[in-house]
Coordinates of C-alpha atoms in Angstrom, one line a residue:
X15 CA -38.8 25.1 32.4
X16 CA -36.9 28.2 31.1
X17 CA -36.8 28.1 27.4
X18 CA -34.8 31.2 26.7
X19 CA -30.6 31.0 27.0
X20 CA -27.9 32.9 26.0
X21 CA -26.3 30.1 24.6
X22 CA -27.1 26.7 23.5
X23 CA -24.6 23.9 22.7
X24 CA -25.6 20.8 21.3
X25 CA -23.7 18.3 22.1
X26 CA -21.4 17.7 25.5
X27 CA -18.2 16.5 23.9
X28 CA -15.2 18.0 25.5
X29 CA -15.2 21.0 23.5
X30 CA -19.0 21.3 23.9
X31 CA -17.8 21.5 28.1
X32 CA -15.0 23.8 27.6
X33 CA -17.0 26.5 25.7
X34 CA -19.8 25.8 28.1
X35 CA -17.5 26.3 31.0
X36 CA -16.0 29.0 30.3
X37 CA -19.0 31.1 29.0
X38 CA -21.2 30.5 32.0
X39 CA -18.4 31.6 34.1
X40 CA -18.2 34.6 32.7
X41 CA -22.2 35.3 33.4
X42 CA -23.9 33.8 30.4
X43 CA -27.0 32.0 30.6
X44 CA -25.9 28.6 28.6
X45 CA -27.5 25.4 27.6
X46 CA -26.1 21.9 27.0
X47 CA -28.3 19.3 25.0
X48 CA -26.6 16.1 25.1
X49 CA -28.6 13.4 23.3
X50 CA -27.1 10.4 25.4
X51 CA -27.6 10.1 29.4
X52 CA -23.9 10.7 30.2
X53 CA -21.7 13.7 29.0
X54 CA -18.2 13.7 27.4
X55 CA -18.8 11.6 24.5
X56 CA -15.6 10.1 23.8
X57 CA -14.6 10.8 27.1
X58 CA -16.7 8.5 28.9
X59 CA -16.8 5.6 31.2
X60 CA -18.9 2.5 31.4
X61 CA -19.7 -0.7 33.1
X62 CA -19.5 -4.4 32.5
X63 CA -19.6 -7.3 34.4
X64 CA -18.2 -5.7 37.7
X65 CA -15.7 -3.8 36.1
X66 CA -15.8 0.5 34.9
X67 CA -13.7 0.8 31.5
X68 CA -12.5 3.9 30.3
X69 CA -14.1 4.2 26.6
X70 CA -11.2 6.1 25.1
X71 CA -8.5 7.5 26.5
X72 CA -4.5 7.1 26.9
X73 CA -3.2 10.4 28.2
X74 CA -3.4 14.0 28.1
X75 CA -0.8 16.4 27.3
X76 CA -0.5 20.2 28.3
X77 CA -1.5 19.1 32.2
X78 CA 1.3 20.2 34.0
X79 CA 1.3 23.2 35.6
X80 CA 1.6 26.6 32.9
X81 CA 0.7 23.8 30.5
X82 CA -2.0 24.3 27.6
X83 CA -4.7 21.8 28.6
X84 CA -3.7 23.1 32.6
X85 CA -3.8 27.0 31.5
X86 CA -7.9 26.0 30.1
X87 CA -8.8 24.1 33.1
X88 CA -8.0 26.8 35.0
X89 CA -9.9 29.1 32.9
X90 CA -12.9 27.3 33.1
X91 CA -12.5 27.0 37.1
X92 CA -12.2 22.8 37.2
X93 CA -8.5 22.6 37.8
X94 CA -9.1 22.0 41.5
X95 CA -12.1 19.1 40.4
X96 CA -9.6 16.5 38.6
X97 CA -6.6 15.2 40.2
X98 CA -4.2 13.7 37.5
X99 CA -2.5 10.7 37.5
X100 CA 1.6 9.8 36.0
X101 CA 2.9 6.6 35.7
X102 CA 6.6 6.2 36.4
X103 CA 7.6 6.4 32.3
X104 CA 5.6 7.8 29.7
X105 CA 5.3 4.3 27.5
X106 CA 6.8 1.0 26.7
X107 CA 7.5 0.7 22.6
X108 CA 8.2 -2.7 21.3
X109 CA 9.9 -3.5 17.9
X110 CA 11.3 -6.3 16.8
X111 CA 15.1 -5.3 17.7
X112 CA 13.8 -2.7 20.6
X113 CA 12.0 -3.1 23.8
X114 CA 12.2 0.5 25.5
X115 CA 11.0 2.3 28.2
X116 CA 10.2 6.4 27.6
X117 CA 10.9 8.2 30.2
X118 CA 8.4 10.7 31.4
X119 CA 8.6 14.2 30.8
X120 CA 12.4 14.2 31.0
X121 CA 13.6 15.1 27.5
X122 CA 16.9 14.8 28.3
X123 CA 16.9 11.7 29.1
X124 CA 15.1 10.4 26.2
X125 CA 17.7 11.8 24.0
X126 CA 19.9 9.9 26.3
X127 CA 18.0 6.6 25.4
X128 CA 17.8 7.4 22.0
X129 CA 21.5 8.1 21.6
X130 CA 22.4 4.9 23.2
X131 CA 20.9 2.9 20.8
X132 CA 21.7 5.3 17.7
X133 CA 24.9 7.1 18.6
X134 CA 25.8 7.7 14.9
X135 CA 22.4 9.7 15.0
X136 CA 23.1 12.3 17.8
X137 CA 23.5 15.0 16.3
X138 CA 20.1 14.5 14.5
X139 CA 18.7 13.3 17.5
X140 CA 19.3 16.7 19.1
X141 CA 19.0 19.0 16.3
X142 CA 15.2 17.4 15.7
X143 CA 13.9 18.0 19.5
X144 CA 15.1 21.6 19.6
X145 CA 13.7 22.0 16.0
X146 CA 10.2 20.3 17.8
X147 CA 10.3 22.6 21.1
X148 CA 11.1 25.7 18.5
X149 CA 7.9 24.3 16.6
X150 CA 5.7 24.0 19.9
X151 CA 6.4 27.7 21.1
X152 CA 5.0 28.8 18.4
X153 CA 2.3 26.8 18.0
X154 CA 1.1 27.7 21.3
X155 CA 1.9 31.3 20.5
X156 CA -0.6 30.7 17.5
X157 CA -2.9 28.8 19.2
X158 CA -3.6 31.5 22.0
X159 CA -3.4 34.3 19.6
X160 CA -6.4 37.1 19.7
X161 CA -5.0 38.5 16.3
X162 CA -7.9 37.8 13.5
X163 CA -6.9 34.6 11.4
X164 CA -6.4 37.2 8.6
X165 CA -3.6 39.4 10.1
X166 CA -2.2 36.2 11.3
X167 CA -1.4 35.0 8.0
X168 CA -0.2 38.5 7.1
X169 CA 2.1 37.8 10.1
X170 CA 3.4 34.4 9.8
X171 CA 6.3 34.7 7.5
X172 CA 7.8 36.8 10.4
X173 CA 6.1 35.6 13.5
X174 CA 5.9 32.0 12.8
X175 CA 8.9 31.2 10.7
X176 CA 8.7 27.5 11.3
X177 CA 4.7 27.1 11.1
X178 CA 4.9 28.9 7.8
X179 CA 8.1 26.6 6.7
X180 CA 6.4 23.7 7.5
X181 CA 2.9 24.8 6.6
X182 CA 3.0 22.1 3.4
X183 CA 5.2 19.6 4.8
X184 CA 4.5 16.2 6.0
X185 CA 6.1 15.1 9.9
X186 CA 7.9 12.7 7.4
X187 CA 9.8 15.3 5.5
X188 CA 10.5 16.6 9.3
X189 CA 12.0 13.8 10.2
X190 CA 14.0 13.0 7.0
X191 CA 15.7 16.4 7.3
X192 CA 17.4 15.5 10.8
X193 CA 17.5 11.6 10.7
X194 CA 18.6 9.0 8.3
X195 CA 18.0 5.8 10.2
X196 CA 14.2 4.1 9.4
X197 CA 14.2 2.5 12.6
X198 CA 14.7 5.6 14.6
X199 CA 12.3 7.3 12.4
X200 CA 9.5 4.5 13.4
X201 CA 10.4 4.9 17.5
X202 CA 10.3 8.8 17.3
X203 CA 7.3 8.7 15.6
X204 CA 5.6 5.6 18.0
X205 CA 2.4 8.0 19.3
X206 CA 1.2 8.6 16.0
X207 CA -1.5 6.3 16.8
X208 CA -2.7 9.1 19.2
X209 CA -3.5 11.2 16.4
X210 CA -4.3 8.4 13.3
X211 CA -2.1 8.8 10.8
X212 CA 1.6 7.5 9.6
X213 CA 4.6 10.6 9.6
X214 CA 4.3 10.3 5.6
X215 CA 0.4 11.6 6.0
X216 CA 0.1 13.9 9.2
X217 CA 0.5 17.4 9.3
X218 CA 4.3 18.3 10.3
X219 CA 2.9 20.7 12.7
X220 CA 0.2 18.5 14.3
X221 CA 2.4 15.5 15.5
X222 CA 5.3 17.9 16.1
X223 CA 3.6 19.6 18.7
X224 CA 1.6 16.6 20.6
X225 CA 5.1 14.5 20.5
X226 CA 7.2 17.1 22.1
X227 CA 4.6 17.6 24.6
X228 CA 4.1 14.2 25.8
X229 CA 8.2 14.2 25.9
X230 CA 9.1 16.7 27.7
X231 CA 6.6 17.5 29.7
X232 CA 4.6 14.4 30.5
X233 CA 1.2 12.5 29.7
X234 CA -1.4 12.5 32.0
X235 CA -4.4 10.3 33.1
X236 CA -7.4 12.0 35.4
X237 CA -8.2 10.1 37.8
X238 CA -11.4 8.3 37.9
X239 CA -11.1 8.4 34.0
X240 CA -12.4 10.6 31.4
X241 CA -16.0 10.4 32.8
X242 CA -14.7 12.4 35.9
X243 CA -12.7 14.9 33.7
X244 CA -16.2 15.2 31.7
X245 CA -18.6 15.6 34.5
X246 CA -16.0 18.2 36.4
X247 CA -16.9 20.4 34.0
X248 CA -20.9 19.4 34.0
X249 CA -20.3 20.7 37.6
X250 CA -18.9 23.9 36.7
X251 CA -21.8 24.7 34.5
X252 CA -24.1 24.0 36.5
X253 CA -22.8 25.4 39.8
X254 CA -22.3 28.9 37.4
X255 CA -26.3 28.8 37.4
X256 CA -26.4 27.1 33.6
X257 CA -28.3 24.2 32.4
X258 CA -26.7 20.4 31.2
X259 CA -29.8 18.1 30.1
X260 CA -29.5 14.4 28.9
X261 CA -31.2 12.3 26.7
X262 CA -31.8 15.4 25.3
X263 CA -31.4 14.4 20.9
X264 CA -31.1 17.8 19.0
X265 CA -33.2 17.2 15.5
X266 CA -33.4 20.9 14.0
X267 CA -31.3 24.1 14.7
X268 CA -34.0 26.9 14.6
X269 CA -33.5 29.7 11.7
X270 CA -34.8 33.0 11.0
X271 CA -33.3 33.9 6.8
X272 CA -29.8 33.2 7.6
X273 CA -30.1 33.1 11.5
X274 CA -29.7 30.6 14.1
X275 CA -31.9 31.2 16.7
X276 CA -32.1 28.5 18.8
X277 CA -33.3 24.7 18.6
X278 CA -35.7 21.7 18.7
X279 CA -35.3 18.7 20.0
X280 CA -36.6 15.0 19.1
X281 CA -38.8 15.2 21.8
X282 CA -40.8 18.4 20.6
X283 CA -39.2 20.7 22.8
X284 CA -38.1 24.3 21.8
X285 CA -34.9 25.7 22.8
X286 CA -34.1 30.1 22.0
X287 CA -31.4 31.3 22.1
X288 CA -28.9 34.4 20.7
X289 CA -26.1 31.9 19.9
X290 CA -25.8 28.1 19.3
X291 CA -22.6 26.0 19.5
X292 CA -22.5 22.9 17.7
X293 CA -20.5 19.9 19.1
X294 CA -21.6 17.7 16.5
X295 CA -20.3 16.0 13.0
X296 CA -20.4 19.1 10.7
X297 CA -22.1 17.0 8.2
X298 CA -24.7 16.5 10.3
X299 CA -24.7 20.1 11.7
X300 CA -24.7 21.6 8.2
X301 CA -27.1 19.0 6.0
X302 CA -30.0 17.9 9.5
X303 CA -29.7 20.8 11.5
X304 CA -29.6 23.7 9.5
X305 CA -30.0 22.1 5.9
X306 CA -28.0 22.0 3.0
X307 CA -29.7 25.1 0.8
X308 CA -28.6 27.5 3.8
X309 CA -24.9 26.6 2.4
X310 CA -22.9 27.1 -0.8
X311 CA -23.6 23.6 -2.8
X312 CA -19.6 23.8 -3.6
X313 CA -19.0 24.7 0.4
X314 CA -21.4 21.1 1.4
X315 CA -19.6 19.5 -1.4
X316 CA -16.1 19.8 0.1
X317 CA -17.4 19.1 3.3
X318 CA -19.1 15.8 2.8
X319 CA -16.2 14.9 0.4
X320 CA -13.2 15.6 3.3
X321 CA -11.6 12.4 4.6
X322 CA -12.5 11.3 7.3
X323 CA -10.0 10.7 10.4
X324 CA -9.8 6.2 11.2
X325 CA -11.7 4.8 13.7
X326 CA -10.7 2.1 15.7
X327 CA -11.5 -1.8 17.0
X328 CA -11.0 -2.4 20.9
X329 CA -10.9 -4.5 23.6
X330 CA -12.3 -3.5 27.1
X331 CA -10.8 -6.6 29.8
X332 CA -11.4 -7.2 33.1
X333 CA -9.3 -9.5 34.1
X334 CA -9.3 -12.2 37.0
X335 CA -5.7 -11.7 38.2
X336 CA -4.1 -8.2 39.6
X337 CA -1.3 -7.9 36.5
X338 CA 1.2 -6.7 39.1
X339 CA 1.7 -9.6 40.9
X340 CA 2.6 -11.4 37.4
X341 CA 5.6 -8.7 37.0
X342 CA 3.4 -6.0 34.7
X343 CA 4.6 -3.1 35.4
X344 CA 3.9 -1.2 32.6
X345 CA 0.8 1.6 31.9
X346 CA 0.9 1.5 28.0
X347 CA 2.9 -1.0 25.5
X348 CA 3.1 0.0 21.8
X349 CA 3.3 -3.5 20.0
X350 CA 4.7 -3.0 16.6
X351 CA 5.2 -5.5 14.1
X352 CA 7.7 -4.1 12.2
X353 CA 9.5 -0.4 11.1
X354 CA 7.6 0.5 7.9
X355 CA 4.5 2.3 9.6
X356 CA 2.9 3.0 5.9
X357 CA 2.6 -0.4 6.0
X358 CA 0.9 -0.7 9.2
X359 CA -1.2 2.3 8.6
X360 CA -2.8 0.1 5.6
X361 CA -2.9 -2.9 7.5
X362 CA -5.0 -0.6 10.3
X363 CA -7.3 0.5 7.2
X364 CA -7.8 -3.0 5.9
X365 CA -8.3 -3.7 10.1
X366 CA -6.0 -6.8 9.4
X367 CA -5.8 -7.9 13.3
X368 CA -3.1 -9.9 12.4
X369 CA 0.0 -7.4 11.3
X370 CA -1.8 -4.2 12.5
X371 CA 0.1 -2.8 15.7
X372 CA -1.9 -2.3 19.1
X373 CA -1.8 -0.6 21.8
X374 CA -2.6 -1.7 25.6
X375 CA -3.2 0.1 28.3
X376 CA -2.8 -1.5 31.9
X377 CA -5.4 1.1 34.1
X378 CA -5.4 -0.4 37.4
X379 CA -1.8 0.6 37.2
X380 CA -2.4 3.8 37.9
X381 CA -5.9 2.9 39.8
X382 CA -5.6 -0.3 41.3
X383 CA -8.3 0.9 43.9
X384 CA -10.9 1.3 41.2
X385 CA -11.1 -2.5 41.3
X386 CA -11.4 -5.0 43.1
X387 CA -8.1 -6.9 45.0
X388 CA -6.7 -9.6 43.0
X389 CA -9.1 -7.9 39.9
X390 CA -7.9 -5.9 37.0
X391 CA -9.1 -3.2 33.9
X392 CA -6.8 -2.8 30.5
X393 CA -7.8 -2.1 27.2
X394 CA -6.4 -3.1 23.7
X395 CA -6.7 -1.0 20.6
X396 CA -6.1 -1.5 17.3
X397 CA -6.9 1.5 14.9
X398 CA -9.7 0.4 12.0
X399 CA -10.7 1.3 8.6
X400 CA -14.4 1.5 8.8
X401 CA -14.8 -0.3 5.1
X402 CA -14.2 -3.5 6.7
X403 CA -17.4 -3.2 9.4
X404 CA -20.1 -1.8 6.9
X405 CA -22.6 -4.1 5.3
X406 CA -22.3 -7.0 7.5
X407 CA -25.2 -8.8 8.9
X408 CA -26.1 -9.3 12.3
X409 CA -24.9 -12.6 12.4
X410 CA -21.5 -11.8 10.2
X411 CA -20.8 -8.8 12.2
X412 CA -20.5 -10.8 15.7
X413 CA -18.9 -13.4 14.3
X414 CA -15.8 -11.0 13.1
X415 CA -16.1 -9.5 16.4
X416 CA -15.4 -12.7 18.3
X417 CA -12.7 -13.5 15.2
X418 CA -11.0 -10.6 15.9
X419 CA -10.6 -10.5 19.2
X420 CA -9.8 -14.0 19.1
X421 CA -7.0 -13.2 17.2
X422 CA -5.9 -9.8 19.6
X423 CA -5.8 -12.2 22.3
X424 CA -3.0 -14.6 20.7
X425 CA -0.9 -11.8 19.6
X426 CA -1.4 -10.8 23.6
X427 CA -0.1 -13.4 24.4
X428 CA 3.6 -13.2 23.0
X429 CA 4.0 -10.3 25.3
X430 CA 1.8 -11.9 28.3
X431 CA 1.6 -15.3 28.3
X432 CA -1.2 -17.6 29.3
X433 CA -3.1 -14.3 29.1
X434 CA -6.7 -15.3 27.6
X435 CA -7.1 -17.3 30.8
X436 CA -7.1 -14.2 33.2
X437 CA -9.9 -13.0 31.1
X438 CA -13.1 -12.6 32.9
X439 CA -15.2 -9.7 31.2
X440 CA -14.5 -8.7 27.6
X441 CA -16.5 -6.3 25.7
X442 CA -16.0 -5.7 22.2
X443 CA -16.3 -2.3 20.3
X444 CA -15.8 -1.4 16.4
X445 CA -16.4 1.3 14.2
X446 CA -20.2 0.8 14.1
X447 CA -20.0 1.0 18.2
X448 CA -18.2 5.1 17.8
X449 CA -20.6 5.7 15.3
X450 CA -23.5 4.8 17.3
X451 CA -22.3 5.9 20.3
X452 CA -21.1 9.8 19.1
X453 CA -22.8 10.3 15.7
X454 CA -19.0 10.8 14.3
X455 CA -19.5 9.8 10.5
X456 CA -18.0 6.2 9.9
X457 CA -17.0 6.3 13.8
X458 CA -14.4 8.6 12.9
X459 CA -12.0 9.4 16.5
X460 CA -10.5 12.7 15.6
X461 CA -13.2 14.4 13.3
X462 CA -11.6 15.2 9.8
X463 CA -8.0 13.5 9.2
X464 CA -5.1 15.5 10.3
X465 CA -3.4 15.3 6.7
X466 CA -1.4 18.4 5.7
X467 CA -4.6 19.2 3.7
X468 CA -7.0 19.4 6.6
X469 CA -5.1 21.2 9.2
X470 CA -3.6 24.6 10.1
X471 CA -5.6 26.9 7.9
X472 CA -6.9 25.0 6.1
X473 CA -9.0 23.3 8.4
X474 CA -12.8 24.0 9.0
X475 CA -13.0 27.0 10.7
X476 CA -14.8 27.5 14.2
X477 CA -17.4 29.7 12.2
X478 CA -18.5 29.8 8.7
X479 CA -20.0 33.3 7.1
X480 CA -22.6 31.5 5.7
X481 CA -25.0 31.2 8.9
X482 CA -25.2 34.2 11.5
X483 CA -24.8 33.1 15.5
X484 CA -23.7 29.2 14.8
X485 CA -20.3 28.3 16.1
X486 CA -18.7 25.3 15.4
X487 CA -16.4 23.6 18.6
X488 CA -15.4 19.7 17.7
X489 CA -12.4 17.7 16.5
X490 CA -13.8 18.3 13.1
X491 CA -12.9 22.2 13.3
X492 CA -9.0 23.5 14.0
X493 CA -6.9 23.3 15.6
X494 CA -8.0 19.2 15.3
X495 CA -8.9 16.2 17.3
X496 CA -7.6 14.6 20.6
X497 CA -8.6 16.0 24.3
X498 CA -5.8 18.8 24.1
X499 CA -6.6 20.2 20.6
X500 CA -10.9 20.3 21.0
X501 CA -10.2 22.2 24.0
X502 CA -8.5 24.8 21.9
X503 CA -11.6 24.8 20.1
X504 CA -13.8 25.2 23.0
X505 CA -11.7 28.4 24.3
X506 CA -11.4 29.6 21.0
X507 CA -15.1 30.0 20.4
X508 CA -15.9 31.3 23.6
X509 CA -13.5 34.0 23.6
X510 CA -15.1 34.6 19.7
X511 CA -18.7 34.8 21.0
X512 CA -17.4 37.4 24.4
X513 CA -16.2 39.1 22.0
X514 CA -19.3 39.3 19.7
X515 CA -17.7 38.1 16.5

């Protein structure tokens, strides 16, 4: 076995994959040490009862052609390996005086919908979108910049007027400067569940970008799930001549003074290497790997004291009835309780299953050969504090599993009734299961919370000056979490380590 790489990444999440890609490609020698037997840790699929669930994902943006996440694909040479899937509209929202269907990628037409229901808000309605695409242009203008971070905040007054406008401003204030009606502030705003936090929290920038996206240009699903979108890229590294090992647990990053120089495993094994990417929880990076005393006691500090992104409780089903032939039709329903999403963001925290809102996704919709005839695959999510899971014995934690999902299933059936009798599989995961399963501190889904304090600049950078040849590519690093963003992060530190900076 070959000990000796260019580059080692530990870790095979999707930015771990990108970076990975996109090095080997261009002739470097590159490791991937991923401590569970499958790649794509969020992005992954597994099997119960007869049935293969997707573990996390909705949709993609950016996958249309001259798109972002399409314009990286390429890059990395795996646009020809997945083949994406759209569903006729982009989503089904529910509200209590609303049942709409989003049209996908047709922005006109949404405003068209919108303005049907809120015609004393046209103006706003249109005025807000162009505001949004002005805001996406330039943050895929900053985004894809070579210019060092420094220069670009030189810059941004003049070449980002609306990034550095909005640089302290919540999507809330946004919104509030174009629209006066709460309801229509609630449906603009329904994907903030993609991205775990109310308009009144999330970076103005963040959610800006991701909603006009998925509105004007579509939201995607690869087929065969995010396992075949992970291990298209596992392909691509290994077919450029690089290595991708499993069950293959990192336990120290190796260091020379202030040097990374490669890394050991759990098993004994000793990686080298000139450069090592870490795909990992930066606590964990920071504190296990390297160790604490290599690092500023005020830098760990700030680190360890960040908050922390939600997690989530969900609902994997195979069902015993093909959904279609009872008149579904639909590939994701937001359920929401009410208009106040502050409120529901708390209820989310407190994982209160009974006035949280929930999303389900219908994926032999798009598949319905991945199952068997007259079978079916969905999945129900409800975003979760993780207070509410720790502590808990054995015995009291599977009891609130089965409570809670008891209680999922009634709320169901409002919107599909007789629905916990077509239930044949059900498997149950919480924030202990994404903590387990990724490492992610507190089973946290998009790294560091995408608050106006933890994003843009102010985000953890992709490397720190502390440690020499240790690159940091995750949802915990900028631009932030989601499939889209970490593979921002992935280019972004490959083009830093071509470049030797």
């Amino acid at each position: 076995m070959d000990h000796k790489y260019d580059v080692i990444v530990i870790g095979s999440g999707i930015a771990a994959l990108t970076a990975a890609a996109l090095l080997s490609k261009k002739g470097k020698k590159v490791l991937v040490l991923e401590k569970n037997s499958f790649a794509g840790g969020y992005a992954a699929n597994f099997k119960r009862g007869g049935f293969e669930f997707d573990a996390s994902l909705h949709m993609i943006n950016g996958c249309a052609c001259e798109g972002s996440t399409y314009e990286i694909l390429k890059k990395c040479g795996v646009e020809n390996k997945i083949q994406f899937l759209k569903h006729n509209y982009l989503y089904r929202s529910i509200f209590p005086d609303f049942d709409l269907k989003i049209p996908q990628g047709d922005l006109k037409s949404t405003i068209q919908l919108l303005t049907k229901y809120f015609p004393h808000e046209a103006s706003g309605i249109e005025k807000l979108f162009d505001e949004m695409l002005k805001m996406f242009h330039e943050a895929r203008k900053l985004l894809h910049s070579k210019m060092p971070g420094w220069l670009e905040i030189l810059c941004a007054p003049f070449k980002y007027p609306r990034f550095f406008s909005y640089a302290n401003s919540t999507f809330k204030i946004l919104l509030d400067g174009f629209i006066k009606d709460e309801r229509l502030k609630a449906i603009i705003s329904q994907t903030w569940g993609y991205y775990g936090l109310p308009p009144s929290r999330i970076f103005s920038f963040y959610f800006a970008y991701g909603c006009y996206d998925f509105t004007a240009n579509g939201g995607f699903y690869p087929k065969g799930g995010s396992q075949a979108f992970a291990d298209a890229f596992v392909e691509a590294i290994k077919s450029n001549g690089s290595d991708v090992f499993f069950d293959s647990e990192v336990e120290k990053i190796i260091m020379k003074k202030n040097c990374a120089e490669g890394v050991r495993t759990k098993k004994g094994d000793e990686f080298q290497a000139q450069t090592v990417i870490s795909n990992v929880d930066v606590r964990k990076t920071f504190c296990d790997f390297v160790g604490c005393g290599y690092y500023p006691k005020n830098f760990i500090k700030k680190t360890c004291d960040a908050q922390d992104s939600i997690s989530a409780f969900q609902l994997y089903l195979g069902l015993n009835v093909d959904l279609r032939e009872k008149g579904i039709e639909d590939y994701e329903i937001f359920v929401n309780p009410g208009y106040d999403l502050d409120k529901q963001f708390e209820a989310c925290c407190a994982c209160n299953i009974k006035e949280a809102p929930y999303i389900m996704t219908f994926y032999s919709q798009l598949e319905p050969a991945s199952v068997q005839k007259g079978k079916f695959v969905m999945g129900v999510v409800v975003l979760s504090g993780y207070e509410p899971w720790k502590n808990l014995t054995q015995k009291a934690y599977e009891e609130k599993k089965s409570e809670y999902a008891k209680l999922l299933i009634q709320r169901i059936e409002k919107v599909i009734p007789n629905f916990s009798s077509m239930i044949e599989t059900m498997e149950v995961a919480t924030p202990l299961t994404m903590e387990r399963t990724t490492g992610n501190h507190h089973g946290a889904i998009y790294g560091f919370s995408p608050s106006v304090e933890q994003s843009g600049i102010r985000r953890l950078n992709l490397k720190t000056r502390f440690v020499k040849n240790l690159y940091l590519a995750s949802a915990w690093t900028r631009p932030g979490g989601g499939f889209a963003g970490v593979m921002v992060a992935g280019e972004r530190v490959a083009e830093m380590i071509l470049r030797g900076h």
